[in-house]
Amino acid sequence: MPTPDPASQAGGRRLLPAIIGVAVSLGLLFWALRGVRLEDILQHVRAARPIPLLVAVILATLTFPLRLIRWRLLLRHETGRPYPAGPLWHAVALGFMANNLLPLRAGELVRSYTASRLGSIRFTTVLSSIAVERIFDALTIAALLTLALLSPDLPGSVMVGGVSVARLAHVGGLLGGLALLLAIAVLAAPVAAERLVRAVFPWPKVADRIVSLIEGIRQGLVVLRTPVRLSLVVFWSLALWLVNALAFYVGFAAFDIPVSYVGALLMQGLVVLGISIPSTPGFFGPFEAVIVAALALYGVPRDLAFSYAISFHVTSFVPITLLGLWSLARTPGGFKGLRRL
């Protein structure tokens, strides 16, 4: 009986998520385009005002330098000094370019590898800093989404299953607020959280996994020893996601979409959740479907919402991809290095 080839088995394991991602993306694109005519989309895109769309793209691209500023607070040398900005910028640009062009969300791996190689930083240290970055992203998005859900901005006339969307949103906001407070409590008191987990979960394996996760988070947050640095990370996290929501909001003006900045915050939170599912490179499919669904809450027609979504997606896709390609050309052995991953 022939021995299975480990390389082919590994290739099969990588191929399956890619196939699932393509299927999910196509299914969501089909849903987003249901009942929409191509002529209507082209008409909306041609009628879009270029100046607000250009400003929206500039704002969306500005979030990447903001990420760099925050990352330099999280990724520190053993002496406490920050690493040079140049290599870390190349890592950011290459990482997000890779998310746009490569399957299986390879961007974080590319970003970690690039920062480690160009900055002479331990790979595990880079990974730890990115994990902490994701924690702050999740907490910030959850906080902003909770505020958006609790606002009176949603039209009360929209019903789902006989219940007002505004009421559902307020309930979701309260639950989100409670979850956010719980997450902050876990981060603030990890030892007490561990005791609570072991008391609540009678299954040792489950409890051990949750405790291990809490311990990993606690170790990752050690870099934020001082209140000043912690405050700065919180500030730049808020700045990053408020600017990103502002890009969505300014983009509304290009298509005359009458949705407020609070609506952009709500849509942003839903988009971040939506693109977390398996999909194609660049998140095409989930991005458009979530925006169509979110804007439907405000009575925006499907064809207009999709026209906005695809236009914003494609135009904001281009700058960071070009910046990533420029960084790839500027880094020593860039293409050869990435091929090793």
GROMACS .gro file of C-alpha atoms in nm:
model
  341
    1MET     CA    1   0.000   0.000   0.000
    2PRO     CA    2   0.159   0.334  -0.105
    3THR     CA    3   0.254   0.579   0.169
    4PRO     CA    4   0.064   0.910   0.149
    5ASP     CA    5   0.281   1.199   0.037
    6PRO     CA    6   0.298   1.456   0.322
    7ALA     CA    7   0.351   1.738   0.072
    8SER     CA    8   0.038   1.650  -0.124
    9GLN     CA    9  -0.159   1.616   0.200
   10ALA     CA   10  -0.044   1.963   0.312
   11GLY     CA   11  -0.133   2.101  -0.030
   12GLY     CA   12  -0.479   1.950  -0.002
   13ARG     CA   13  -0.529   2.106   0.341
   14ARG     CA   14  -0.436   2.448   0.199
   15LEU     CA   15  -0.650   2.403  -0.111
   16LEU     CA   16  -0.973   2.323   0.074
   17PRO     CA   17  -0.998   2.660   0.257
   18ALA     CA   18  -0.924   2.838  -0.071
   19ILE     CA   19  -1.205   2.650  -0.246
   20ILE     CA   20  -1.443   2.728   0.041
   21GLY     CA   21  -1.343   3.094   0.025
   22VAL     CA   22  -1.414   3.116  -0.348
   23ALA     CA   23  -1.752   2.944  -0.303
   24VAL     CA   24  -1.849   3.179  -0.018
   25SER     CA   25  -1.743   3.488  -0.213
   26LEU     CA   26  -1.933   3.385  -0.526
   27GLY     CA   27  -2.243   3.301  -0.322
   28LEU     CA   28  -2.239   3.640  -0.146
   29LEU     CA   29  -2.178   3.826  -0.472
   30PHE     CA   30  -2.473   3.643  -0.626
   31TRP     CA   31  -2.689   3.744  -0.328
   32ALA     CA   32  -2.575   4.108  -0.340
   33LEU     CA   33  -2.651   4.126  -0.714
   34ARG     CA   34  -2.989   3.955  -0.690
   35GLY     CA   35  -3.242   4.159  -0.886
   36VAL     CA   36  -2.982   4.417  -0.987
   37ARG     CA   37  -2.926   4.510  -1.351
   38LEU     CA   38  -2.576   4.577  -1.480
   39GLU     CA   39  -2.701   4.887  -1.665
   40ASP     CA   40  -2.820   5.038  -1.335
   41ILE     CA   41  -2.484   4.978  -1.169
   42LEU     CA   42  -2.297   5.136  -1.460
   43GLN     CA   43  -2.533   5.434  -1.453
   44HIS     CA   44  -2.474   5.492  -1.080
   45VAL     CA   45  -2.097   5.458  -1.120
   46ARG     CA   46  -2.089   5.705  -1.411
   47ALA     CA   47  -2.302   5.952  -1.215
   48ALA     CA   48  -2.082   5.930  -0.903
   49ARG     CA   49  -1.902   6.250  -0.806
   50PRO     CA   50  -1.524   6.190  -0.832
   51ILE     CA   51  -1.406   6.441  -0.570
   52PRO     CA   52  -1.582   6.285  -0.265
   53LEU     CA   53  -1.476   5.939  -0.384
   54LEU     CA   54  -1.114   6.055  -0.418
   55VAL     CA   55  -1.122   6.206  -0.067
   56ALA     CA   56  -1.271   5.881   0.065
   57VAL     CA   57  -0.987   5.681  -0.092
   58ILE     CA   58  -0.726   5.918   0.055
   59LEU     CA   59  -0.882   5.878   0.401
   60ALA     CA   60  -0.894   5.499   0.365
   61THR     CA   61  -0.526   5.495   0.261
   62LEU     CA   62  -0.436   5.721   0.555
   63THR     CA   63  -0.534   5.440   0.794
   64PHE     CA   64  -0.218   5.248   0.699
   65PRO     CA   65   0.025   5.515   0.830
   66LEU     CA   66  -0.196   5.531   1.140
   67ARG     CA   67  -0.146   5.156   1.180
   68LEU     CA   68   0.228   5.211   1.157
   69ILE     CA   69   0.222   5.471   1.436
   70ARG     CA   70   0.028   5.237   1.664
   71TRP     CA   71   0.241   4.934   1.573
   72ARG     CA   72   0.560   5.115   1.676
   73LEU     CA   73   0.406   5.160   2.021
   74LEU     CA   74   0.332   4.788   2.046
   75LEU     CA   75   0.649   4.647   1.889
   76ARG     CA   76   0.940   4.753   2.105
   77HIS     CA   77   1.302   4.653   2.154
   78GLU     CA   78   1.398   4.488   2.484
   79THR     CA   79   1.537   4.826   2.592
   80GLY     CA   80   1.197   4.985   2.531
   81ARG     CA   81   1.300   5.188   2.227
   82PRO     CA   82   1.089   5.175   1.909
   83TYR     CA   83   1.213   5.004   1.595
   84PRO     CA   84   1.285   5.217   1.283
   85ALA     CA   85   0.974   5.319   1.094
   86GLY     CA   86   1.105   5.234   0.745
   87PRO     CA   87   1.121   4.853   0.773
   88LEU     CA   88   0.789   4.843   0.961
   89TRP     CA   89   0.620   5.053   0.692
   90HIS     CA   90   0.738   4.809   0.426
   91ALA     CA   91   0.597   4.526   0.639
   92VAL     CA   92   0.258   4.700   0.669
   93ALA     CA   93   0.239   4.779   0.297
   94LEU     CA   94   0.346   4.430   0.192
   95GLY     CA   95   0.113   4.264   0.440
   96PHE     CA   96  -0.199   4.445   0.328
   97MET     CA   97  -0.101   4.411  -0.037
   98ALA     CA   98  -0.071   4.035   0.022
   99ASN     CA   99  -0.420   4.027   0.175
  100ASN     CA  100  -0.547   4.184  -0.147
  101LEU     CA  101  -0.362   3.953  -0.385
  102LEU     CA  102  -0.284   3.622  -0.212
  103PRO     CA  103  -0.523   3.352  -0.086
  104LEU     CA  104  -0.565   3.222   0.270
  105ARG     CA  105  -0.513   3.563   0.432
  106ALA     CA  106  -0.138   3.541   0.384
  107GLY     CA  107  -0.095   3.908   0.469
  108GLU     CA  108  -0.022   3.867   0.840
  109LEU     CA  109   0.243   3.604   0.766
  110VAL     CA  110   0.400   3.826   0.500
  111ARG     CA  111   0.391   4.124   0.734
  112SER     CA  112   0.549   3.929   1.022
  113TYR     CA  113   0.820   3.780   0.799
  114THR     CA  114   0.905   4.118   0.644
  115ALA     CA  115   0.927   4.299   0.978
  116SER     CA  116   1.141   4.020   1.123
  117ARG     CA  117   1.379   4.015   0.826
  118LEU     CA  118   1.412   4.389   0.761
  119GLY     CA  119   1.404   4.500   1.125
  120SER     CA  120   1.614   4.214   1.268
  121ILE     CA  121   1.333   4.137   1.512
  122ARG     CA  122   1.244   3.797   1.650
  123PHE     CA  123   0.957   3.647   1.451
  124THR     CA  124   0.765   3.551   1.767
  125THR     CA  125   0.795   3.906   1.898
  126VAL     CA  126   0.641   4.042   1.578
  127LEU     CA  127   0.359   3.788   1.591
  128SER     CA  128   0.288   3.879   1.954
  129SER     CA  129   0.263   4.249   1.868
  130ILE     CA  130   0.020   4.178   1.584
  131ALA     CA  131  -0.193   3.964   1.816
  132VAL     CA  132  -0.214   4.255   2.063
  133GLU     CA  133  -0.296   4.488   1.774
  134ARG     CA  134  -0.589   4.262   1.684
  135ILE     CA  135  -0.713   4.277   2.044
  136PHE     CA  136  -0.724   4.657   2.033
  137ASP     CA  137  -0.889   4.649   1.689
  138ALA     CA  138  -1.158   4.414   1.819
  139LEU     CA  139  -1.223   4.620   2.133
  140THR     CA  140  -1.233   4.949   1.941
  141ILE     CA  141  -1.465   4.818   1.670
  142ALA     CA  142  -1.689   4.660   1.932
  143ALA     CA  143  -1.709   4.989   2.123
  144LEU     CA  144  -1.789   5.196   1.812
  145LEU     CA  145  -2.039   4.939   1.686
  146THR     CA  146  -2.210   4.939   2.026
  147LEU     CA  147  -2.240   5.319   2.019
  148ALA     CA  148  -2.382   5.303   1.666
  149LEU     CA  149  -2.636   5.037   1.763
  150LEU     CA  150  -2.749   5.235   2.067
  151SER     CA  151  -2.798   5.558   1.870
  152PRO     CA  152  -3.147   5.665   1.757
  153ASP     CA  153  -3.018   5.698   1.401
  154LEU     CA  154  -3.168   5.374   1.264
  155PRO     CA  155  -3.511   5.419   1.103
  156GLY     CA  156  -3.774   5.265   1.331
  157SER     CA  157  -4.002   5.180   1.038
  158VAL     CA  158  -3.778   4.895   0.918
  159MET     CA  159  -3.902   4.563   1.056
  160VAL     CA  160  -3.743   4.217   1.076
  161GLY     CA  161  -3.976   3.935   1.180
  162GLY     CA  162  -4.229   4.187   1.306
  163VAL     CA  163  -3.974   4.358   1.532
  164SER     CA  164  -3.832   4.706   1.471
  165VAL     CA  165  -3.471   4.704   1.349
  166ALA     CA  166  -3.402   4.994   1.584
  167ARG     CA  167  -3.516   4.786   1.882
  168LEU     CA  168  -3.309   4.489   1.768
  169ALA     CA  169  -3.010   4.720   1.728
  170HIS     CA  170  -3.052   4.860   2.079
  171VAL     CA  171  -3.067   4.510   2.225
  172GLY     CA  172  -2.758   4.415   2.023
  173GLY     CA  173  -2.584   4.730   2.144
  174LEU     CA  174  -2.654   4.648   2.507
  175LEU     CA  175  -2.529   4.292   2.461
  176GLY     CA  176  -2.223   4.424   2.279
  177GLY     CA  177  -2.158   4.669   2.561
  178LEU     CA  178  -2.175   4.392   2.819
  179ALA     CA  179  -1.939   4.176   2.613
  180LEU     CA  180  -1.701   4.471   2.579
  181LEU     CA  181  -1.700   4.532   2.955
  182LEU     CA  182  -1.638   4.162   3.013
  183ALA     CA  183  -1.343   4.164   2.771
  184ILE     CA  184  -1.192   4.470   2.940
  185ALA     CA  185  -1.236   4.306   3.282
  186VAL     CA  186  -1.055   3.994   3.158
  187LEU     CA  187  -0.766   4.204   3.028
  188ALA     CA  188  -0.750   4.411   3.347
  189ALA     CA  189  -0.763   4.116   3.590
  190PRO     CA  190  -0.635   3.801   3.415
  191VAL     CA  191  -0.572   3.608   3.739
  192ALA     CA  192  -0.927   3.662   3.862
  193ALA     CA  193  -1.054   3.577   3.512
  194GLU     CA  194  -0.864   3.246   3.524
  195ARG     CA  195  -1.020   3.152   3.857
  196LEU     CA  196  -1.364   3.243   3.724
  197VAL     CA  197  -1.314   3.035   3.408
  198ARG     CA  198  -1.213   2.728   3.610
  199ALA     CA  199  -1.512   2.776   3.838
  200VAL     CA  200  -1.761   2.818   3.554
  201PHE     CA  201  -1.633   2.546   3.318
  202PRO     CA  202  -1.623   2.198   3.476
  203TRP     CA  203  -1.445   2.051   3.171
  204PRO     CA  204  -1.067   2.073   3.231
  205LYS     CA  205  -0.968   2.075   2.862
  206VAL     CA  206  -1.207   2.357   2.777
  207ALA     CA  207  -1.100   2.557   3.082
  208ASP     CA  208  -0.731   2.501   3.000
  209ARG     CA  209  -0.778   2.634   2.647
  210ILE     CA  210  -0.957   2.947   2.764
  211VAL     CA  211  -0.698   3.007   3.038
  212SER     CA  212  -0.418   2.957   2.782
  213LEU     CA  213  -0.579   3.221   2.560
  214ILE     CA  214  -0.606   3.466   2.851
  215GLU     CA  215  -0.242   3.401   2.946
  216GLY     CA  216  -0.128   3.462   2.589
  217ILE     CA  217  -0.312   3.792   2.582
  218ARG     CA  218  -0.167   3.890   2.919
  219GLN     CA  219   0.188   3.821   2.800
  220GLY     CA  220   0.128   4.015   2.482
  221LEU     CA  221   0.011   4.318   2.681
  222VAL     CA  222   0.328   4.324   2.892
  223VAL     CA  223   0.477   4.568   2.640
  224LEU     CA  224   0.217   4.827   2.752
  225ARG     CA  225   0.366   4.863   3.097
  226THR     CA  226   0.311   5.237   3.128
  227PRO     CA  227  -0.027   5.413   3.136
  228VAL     CA  228   0.107   5.668   2.885
  229ARG     CA  229   0.182   5.405   2.621
  230LEU     CA  230  -0.147   5.227   2.684
  231SER     CA  231  -0.333   5.557   2.646
  232LEU     CA  232  -0.152   5.629   2.320
  233VAL     CA  233  -0.241   5.287   2.179
  234VAL     CA  234  -0.607   5.344   2.270
  235PHE     CA  235  -0.594   5.691   2.113
  236TRP     CA  236  -0.443   5.571   1.784
  237SER     CA  237  -0.682   5.275   1.772
  238LEU     CA  238  -0.975   5.515   1.795
  239ALA     CA  239  -0.817   5.750   1.540
  240LEU     CA  240  -0.761   5.463   1.298
  241TRP     CA  241  -1.117   5.333   1.303
  242LEU     CA  242  -1.283   5.675   1.320
  243VAL     CA  243  -1.089   5.781   1.009
  244ASN     CA  244  -1.180   5.454   0.837
  245ALA     CA  245  -1.549   5.515   0.912
  246LEU     CA  246  -1.507   5.873   0.787
  247ALA     CA  247  -1.383   5.732   0.455
  248PHE     CA  248  -1.704   5.527   0.426
  249TYR     CA  249  -1.910   5.835   0.516
  250VAL     CA  250  -1.741   6.067   0.266
  251GLY     CA  251  -1.788   5.798   0.002
  252PHE     CA  252  -2.164   5.819   0.061
  253ALA     CA  253  -2.157   6.175  -0.075
  254ALA     CA  254  -2.020   6.054  -0.409
  255PHE     CA  255  -2.339   5.851  -0.461
  256ASP     CA  256  -2.585   6.082  -0.278
  257ILE     CA  257  -2.653   5.816  -0.015
  258PRO     CA  258  -2.838   5.985   0.276
  259VAL     CA  259  -2.677   5.793   0.564
  260SER     CA  260  -2.512   5.963   0.861
  261TYR     CA  261  -2.164   5.913   1.009
  262VAL     CA  262  -2.322   5.693   1.278
  263GLY     CA  263  -2.454   5.476   0.997
  264ALA     CA  264  -2.099   5.456   0.859
  265LEU     CA  265  -1.978   5.338   1.202
  266LEU     CA  266  -2.249   5.071   1.206
  267MET     CA  267  -2.163   4.961   0.852
  268GLN     CA  268  -1.792   4.952   0.935
  269GLY     CA  269  -1.847   4.719   1.230
  270LEU     CA  270  -2.060   4.487   1.019
  271VAL     CA  271  -1.805   4.491   0.735
  272VAL     CA  272  -1.523   4.392   0.972
  273LEU     CA  273  -1.733   4.101   1.095
  274GLY     CA  274  -1.831   4.007   0.740
  275ILE     CA  275  -1.480   3.992   0.595
  276SER     CA  276  -1.366   3.764   0.878
  277ILE     CA  277  -1.532   3.468   0.704
  278PRO     CA  278  -1.342   3.265   0.439
  279SER     CA  279  -1.332   3.450   0.106
  280THR     CA  280  -1.122   3.531  -0.197
  281PRO     CA  281  -0.818   3.763  -0.181
  282GLY     CA  282  -0.930   4.120  -0.128
  283PHE     CA  283  -1.253   4.005   0.043
  284PHE     CA  284  -1.460   4.053  -0.274
  285GLY     CA  285  -1.808   3.919  -0.207
  286PRO     CA  286  -1.840   3.955   0.172
  287PHE     CA  287  -1.749   4.326   0.151
  288GLU     CA  288  -2.019   4.406  -0.104
  289ALA     CA  289  -2.285   4.182   0.051
  290VAL     CA  290  -2.245   4.334   0.399
  291ILE     CA  291  -2.264   4.689   0.265
  292VAL     CA  292  -2.577   4.607   0.062
  293ALA     CA  293  -2.738   4.454   0.373
  294ALA     CA  294  -2.631   4.739   0.602
  295LEU     CA  295  -2.752   5.016   0.372
  296ALA     CA  296  -3.081   4.832   0.321
  297LEU     CA  297  -3.155   4.917   0.687
  298TYR     CA  298  -3.161   5.282   0.579
  299GLY     CA  299  -3.376   5.218   0.274
  300VAL     CA  300  -3.093   5.248   0.020
  301PRO     CA  301  -3.182   5.054  -0.299
  302ARG     CA  302  -2.978   4.744  -0.370
  303ASP     CA  303  -2.841   4.867  -0.704
  304LEU     CA  304  -2.720   5.196  -0.553
  305ALA     CA  305  -2.571   5.022  -0.248
  306PHE     CA  306  -2.383   4.771  -0.463
  307SER     CA  307  -2.256   5.047  -0.694
  308TYR     CA  308  -2.119   5.232  -0.392
  309ALA     CA  309  -1.968   4.915  -0.241
  310ILE     CA  310  -1.786   4.797  -0.551
  311SER     CA  311  -1.662   5.147  -0.638
  312PHE     CA  312  -1.529   5.211  -0.288
  313HIS     CA  313  -1.377   4.863  -0.271
  314VAL     CA  314  -1.193   4.880  -0.602
  315THR     CA  315  -1.067   5.237  -0.566
  316SER     CA  316  -0.945   5.187  -0.207
  317PHE     CA  317  -0.789   4.854  -0.312
  318VAL     CA  318  -0.551   5.020  -0.558
  319PRO     CA  319  -0.334   5.258  -0.345
  320ILE     CA  320  -0.220   5.009  -0.078
  321THR     CA  321  -0.159   4.745  -0.347
  322LEU     CA  322   0.063   4.988  -0.540
  323LEU     CA  323   0.238   5.093  -0.217
  324GLY     CA  324   0.297   4.727  -0.138
  325LEU     CA  325   0.444   4.661  -0.481
  326TRP     CA  326   0.669   4.966  -0.437
  327SER     CA  327   0.785   4.831  -0.099
  328LEU     CA  328   0.845   4.491  -0.255
  329ALA     CA  329   1.069   4.650  -0.519
  330ARG     CA  330   1.251   4.850  -0.251
  331THR     CA  331   1.324   4.563  -0.012
  332PRO     CA  332   1.636   4.350  -0.068
  333GLY     CA  333   1.546   4.012  -0.218
  334GLY     CA  334   1.177   4.098  -0.186
  335PHE     CA  335   1.028   3.854  -0.438
  336LYS     CA  336   1.268   3.575  -0.346
  337GLY     CA  337   1.198   3.624   0.023
  338LEU     CA  338   0.822   3.604  -0.019
  339ARG     CA  339   0.850   3.289  -0.230
  340ARG     CA  340   0.997   3.108   0.073
  341LEU     CA  341   0.675   3.156   0.271
   0.00000   0.00000   0.00000
